[in-house]
CSV table of C-alpha atoms in Angstrom, one decimal:
chain,number,residue,atom,x,y,z
A,624,MET,CA,124.2,85.8,83.6
A,625,LYS,CA,124.3,88.8,86.2
A,626,PRO,CA,121.9,89.1,88.8
A,627,VAL,CA,119.2,91.1,89.6
A,628,ALA,CA,119.5,93.1,92.4
A,629,ILE,CA,116.4,92.8,94.4
A,630,PHE,CA,116.0,95.8,97.1
A,631,ARG,CA,114.2,95.3,100.2
A,632,HIS,CA,112.8,98.1,102.1
A,633,ALA,CA,111.0,95.9,105.5
A,634,PRO,CA,111.7,92.4,106.4
A,635,SER,CA,107.9,91.9,105.5
A,636,GLU,CA,107.7,92.9,102.6
A,637,GLY,CA,110.3,90.2,100.6
A,638,PRO,CA,110.3,89.8,96.5
A,639,GLY,CA,107.8,87.1,97.3
A,640,TYR,CA,106.8,85.5,94.3
A,641,PHE,CA,108.8,87.6,92.3
A,642,ALA,CA,111.7,85.3,93.6
A,643,THR,CA,109.6,82.4,92.7
A,644,PHE,CA,109.1,82.9,89.7
A,645,LEU,CA,112.7,84.0,88.5
A,646,ASP,CA,114.0,80.9,90.2
A,647,THR,CA,111.4,79.0,88.4
A,648,HIS,CA,112.9,80.7,85.1
A,649,GLY,CA,116.8,79.8,86.0
A,650,ILE,CA,117.7,83.9,86.5
A,651,PRO,CA,119.8,84.9,89.4
A,652,TRP,CA,118.7,87.5,91.6
A,653,GLN,CA,120.7,88.8,94.6
A,654,LEU,CA,118.9,90.7,98.1
A,655,PHE,CA,119.6,93.8,98.9
A,656,ARG,CA,118.1,94.0,103.2
A,657,ILE,CA,118.1,98.0,103.7
A,658,ASP,CA,116.2,97.2,106.7
A,659,ALA,CA,119.2,95.0,107.5
A,660,GLY,CA,121.7,97.3,106.7
A,661,ASP,CA,122.9,96.2,103.5
A,662,ALA,CA,125.6,97.7,101.8
A,663,LEU,CA,123.5,99.2,98.7
A,664,PRO,CA,125.4,98.6,95.1
A,665,THR,CA,128.0,101.7,93.5
A,666,HIS,CA,126.4,101.3,90.6
A,667,VAL,CA,124.2,98.9,87.6
A,668,ARG,CA,126.2,97.8,85.7
A,669,LEU,CA,127.2,94.8,88.0
A,670,PHE,CA,123.0,93.4,87.3
A,671,SER,CA,120.9,92.4,84.2
A,672,GLY,CA,118.0,94.5,86.2
A,673,LEU,CA,117.0,95.9,89.8
A,674,ALA,CA,113.8,95.0,91.1
A,675,PHE,CA,112.4,98.1,94.2
A,676,MET,CA,110.5,95.7,96.9
A,677,GLY,CA,107.3,97.7,99.2
A,678,GLY,CA,108.1,99.6,102.3
A,679,PRO,CA,106.2,101.5,105.4
A,680,MET,CA,108.4,104.9,104.4
A,681,SER,CA,107.5,107.0,102.6
A,682,VAL,CA,109.9,108.6,99.3
A,683,ASN,CA,109.9,112.1,101.2
A,684,ASP,CA,111.2,110.7,104.2
A,685,ASP,CA,114.3,112.0,105.5
A,686,LEU,CA,116.1,108.8,104.7
A,687,PRO,CA,119.4,108.3,104.5
A,688,TRP,CA,119.4,105.4,101.5
A,689,ILE,CA,116.3,106.8,99.5
A,690,PRO,CA,118.9,109.5,97.8
A,691,HIS,CA,121.4,106.3,97.1
A,692,SER,CA,118.2,104.4,95.4
A,693,LEU,CA,117.0,106.8,93.0
A,694,GLU,CA,120.5,107.6,91.8
A,695,LEU,CA,120.5,103.1,91.1
A,696,ILE,CA,117.7,103.8,89.1
A,697,ARG,CA,118.4,106.7,87.1
A,698,GLN,CA,121.8,105.2,86.5
A,699,ALA,CA,119.4,102.2,85.3
A,700,ALA,CA,117.4,103.7,83.0
A,701,GLN,CA,120.3,105.8,81.3
A,702,ALA,CA,122.3,102.6,80.7
A,703,ASP,CA,118.6,101.3,80.2
A,704,ILE,CA,119.1,98.4,82.7
A,705,PRO,CA,115.1,97.5,83.1
A,706,VAL,CA,113.8,98.5,86.4
A,707,LEU,CA,110.6,97.6,88.1
A,708,GLY,CA,109.2,98.7,91.5
A,709,HIS,CA,106.8,97.2,93.8
A,710,CYS,CA,104.4,100.2,95.9
A,711,LEU,CA,107.4,101.7,97.4
A,712,GLY,CA,109.4,100.9,94.1
A,713,GLY,CA,107.0,101.9,91.6
A,714,GLN,CA,107.5,105.7,94.3
A,715,LEU,CA,110.9,105.9,93.8
A,716,MET,CA,110.5,104.9,90.5
A,717,ALA,CA,108.5,107.6,90.0
A,718,LYS,CA,110.7,110.2,92.3
A,719,ALA,CA,113.5,109.4,90.2
A,720,LEU,CA,112.6,109.7,86.6
A,721,GLY,CA,110.6,113.6,87.6
A,722,GLY,CA,107.4,112.5,89.1
A,723,ALA,CA,105.9,113.9,92.4
A,724,VAL,CA,104.9,111.3,95.2
A,725,GLY,CA,102.3,112.8,97.8
A,726,ARG,CA,99.0,111.6,99.3
A,727,ASN,CA,96.2,109.5,97.7
A,728,PRO,CA,92.7,110.7,98.4
A,729,ILE,CA,92.3,107.9,100.3
A,730,LYS,CA,94.1,104.8,101.1
A,731,GLU,CA,94.0,101.6,99.6
A,732,ILE,CA,94.5,98.1,102.1
A,733,GLY,CA,93.4,94.9,100.5
A,734,TRP,CA,92.0,92.5,97.1
A,735,GLY,CA,91.1,95.6,94.1
A,736,GLU,CA,90.5,95.2,90.5
A,737,VAL,CA,93.1,97.5,88.5
A,738,MET,CA,92.3,98.4,85.0
A,739,VAL,CA,94.8,98.5,82.2
A,740,ALA,CA,94.7,101.3,80.0
A,741,ASP,CA,93.4,102.0,75.9
A,742,ASN,CA,96.8,102.8,74.9
A,743,ALA,CA,100.3,100.8,73.0
A,744,THR,CA,102.3,100.7,75.3
A,745,ALA,CA,99.5,98.7,78.3
A,746,LYS,CA,98.5,96.5,75.1
A,747,ALA,CA,101.7,96.0,75.2
A,748,TRP,CA,102.4,95.1,78.1
A,749,PHE,CA,99.6,93.1,79.3
A,750,GLU,CA,98.0,92.1,75.7
A,751,GLU,CA,94.1,90.8,76.1
A,752,VAL,CA,93.8,91.5,79.4
A,753,LYS,CA,91.7,94.4,80.3
A,754,LYS,CA,91.3,94.3,84.2
A,755,PHE,CA,92.4,91.9,87.1
A,756,GLU,CA,92.3,91.7,91.2
A,757,ALA,CA,95.7,92.9,92.4
A,758,PHE,CA,97.1,93.4,96.5
A,759,HIS,CA,97.3,96.8,97.6
A,760,TRP,CA,97.9,98.7,100.8
A,761,HIS,CA,99.4,102.2,100.5
A,762,GLY,CA,98.2,106.0,101.3
A,763,GLU,CA,100.1,107.6,98.9
A,764,THR,CA,100.7,108.1,95.0
A,765,PHE,CA,102.8,109.1,92.1
A,766,THR,CA,102.7,110.8,89.3
A,767,ILE,CA,103.5,109.7,86.1
A,768,PRO,CA,106.9,110.8,84.6
A,769,PRO,CA,107.6,112.8,81.9
A,770,GLY,CA,108.4,110.2,79.0
A,771,ALA,CA,106.3,107.5,80.6
A,772,THR,CA,102.5,105.9,80.5
A,773,GLY,CA,100.1,105.1,82.8
A,774,ILE,CA,98.9,101.7,81.9
A,775,LEU,CA,97.3,101.0,84.7
A,776,GLY,CA,94.6,102.6,87.1
A,777,ASN,CA,90.8,102.0,88.9
A,778,ALA,CA,88.7,104.1,90.7
A,779,HIS,CA,90.6,104.9,94.1
A,780,CYS,CA,93.9,105.9,92.4
A,781,VAL,CA,94.1,106.6,88.8
A,782,ASN,CA,98.2,106.0,88.1
A,783,GLN,CA,98.0,102.2,89.5
A,784,ALA,CA,101.5,101.7,87.2
A,785,PHE,CA,103.3,103.7,84.2
A,786,ALA,CA,106.1,102.3,82.0
A,787,MET,CA,109.0,103.7,80.3
A,788,GLY,CA,110.7,101.2,77.7
A,789,LYS,CA,112.3,98.4,79.3
A,790,HIS,CA,111.0,99.6,82.7
A,791,LEU,CA,108.0,99.5,84.7
A,792,GLY,CA,106.7,101.0,88.8
A,793,MET,CA,103.4,99.8,90.1
A,794,GLN,CA,101.4,101.6,92.7
A,795,CYS,CA,99.8,97.7,93.6
A,796,HIS,CA,101.2,95.2,95.0
A,797,ILE,CA,101.7,91.3,92.0
A,798,GLU,CA,104.6,89.5,94.3
A,799,MET,CA,102.3,88.9,97.2
A,800,THR,CA,101.9,85.0,97.8
A,801,GLU,CA,99.6,83.3,100.8
A,802,GLU,CA,102.3,83.9,103.6
A,803,MET,CA,102.8,87.6,102.8
A,804,VAL,CA,99.2,88.8,102.9
A,805,ARG,CA,99.3,86.6,106.2
A,806,GLU,CA,102.0,88.3,107.9
A,807,TRP,CA,100.8,92.5,106.8
A,808,CYS,CA,97.4,92.0,107.8
A,809,ALA,CA,98.8,90.7,111.2
A,810,LEU,CA,101.2,93.8,111.4
A,811,GLY,CA,99.3,95.6,110.2
A,812,GLU,CA,96.1,95.3,111.7
A,813,GLN,CA,95.9,98.8,113.7
A,814,GLU,CA,96.1,100.5,110.3
A,815,ILE,CA,92.9,98.9,109.0
A,816,ALA,CA,90.9,99.4,112.0
A,817,SER,CA,91.8,103.1,112.1
A,818,ALA,CA,90.9,103.9,108.0
A,819,ILE,CA,88.1,101.1,107.8
A,820,THR,CA,86.3,104.0,107.0
A,821,SER,CA,87.8,104.0,103.7
A,822,PRO,CA,85.7,102.7,101.0
A,823,ALA,CA,89.6,101.0,99.6
A,824,VAL,CA,89.9,99.5,102.7
A,825,GLN,CA,88.8,96.0,103.0
A,826,GLN,CA,88.1,94.6,106.4
A,827,GLN,CA,91.0,92.2,107.8
A,828,ALA,CA,88.2,88.5,107.5
A,829,GLY,CA,87.5,90.3,103.9
A,830,ILE,CA,90.9,90.2,102.8
A,831,LEU,CA,91.7,86.5,104.3
A,832,ASP,CA,88.6,85.1,102.6
A,833,ASN,CA,89.4,82.4,100.2
A,834,LEU,CA,92.9,83.7,99.7
A,835,ALA,CA,94.3,80.9,97.7
A,836,GLU,CA,91.8,81.7,94.9
A,837,HIS,CA,93.2,85.4,95.4
A,838,VAL,CA,96.6,84.5,95.2
A,839,LYS,CA,96.3,81.9,92.8
A,840,ARG,CA,94.8,84.3,90.5
A,841,LEU,CA,97.0,87.2,91.4
A,842,ASN,CA,99.8,84.5,90.4
A,843,VAL,CA,98.7,84.6,86.9
A,844,ALA,CA,98.3,88.4,86.6
A,845,ALA,CA,101.7,88.3,88.3
A,846,GLN,CA,103.7,86.0,85.8
A,847,LYS,CA,102.6,88.0,82.6
A,848,ILE,CA,104.1,91.2,83.7
A,849,TYR,CA,107.0,89.4,84.5
A,850,THR,CA,107.6,87.9,81.6
A,851,LYS,CA,107.7,90.7,79.9
A,852,TRP,CA,109.9,92.6,82.3
A,853,ILE,CA,112.7,90.0,81.7
A,854,GLU,CA,112.4,90.1,77.9
A,855,GLY,CA,115.0,93.4,78.8
A,856,LEU,CA,117.3,92.2,81.6
A,857,VAL,CA,120.9,92.5,80.2
A,858,ARG,CA,121.9,88.9,78.7
């Protein structure tokens, strides 16, 4: 089986639980460390799927790898090779597929529920699940691209995920591990402090409280989503 290509944009924002899930299911994967200068592939047909992780930059920044990543997403959509996006990755997908990315009304950091939309596409991805607690760390958001359907949202960010056939772009994070949450809190201490007046930003102590249980529940939700996504992999 061809590997899943995973694109990392910051050292602290690796595949996390997504890699664990792929390993458990015997699915090979290849990591492209954009933050370390790894060369991006020129074509998507070498891979069974593409997964884009998060990052602190904006998809609207003038960075040399962003146009290449957008083109890979468009190639994959045209070739019916499934694409998966986490936060920045979801924003890259939205922009590549005709949506727009801009500032969210408020910053969202920490644990918070997302609600499953009442439509057939959402039900196909989540079945009986109506809501779950996700992890958030973003100040921007995307619009739903033409031909896609919004499937997750909450009071602080209307568009938390969209699906288009085999492709899933998320604003929220479902790939988190305990280690990643702790590292992000340490690296983002000043960001949390500067945005603590936002109703969607948790203090560090609140994010870390009962962390193992939060992550365990998130892994359960992620497993359902990832299980659905790998059904579309090119075998």
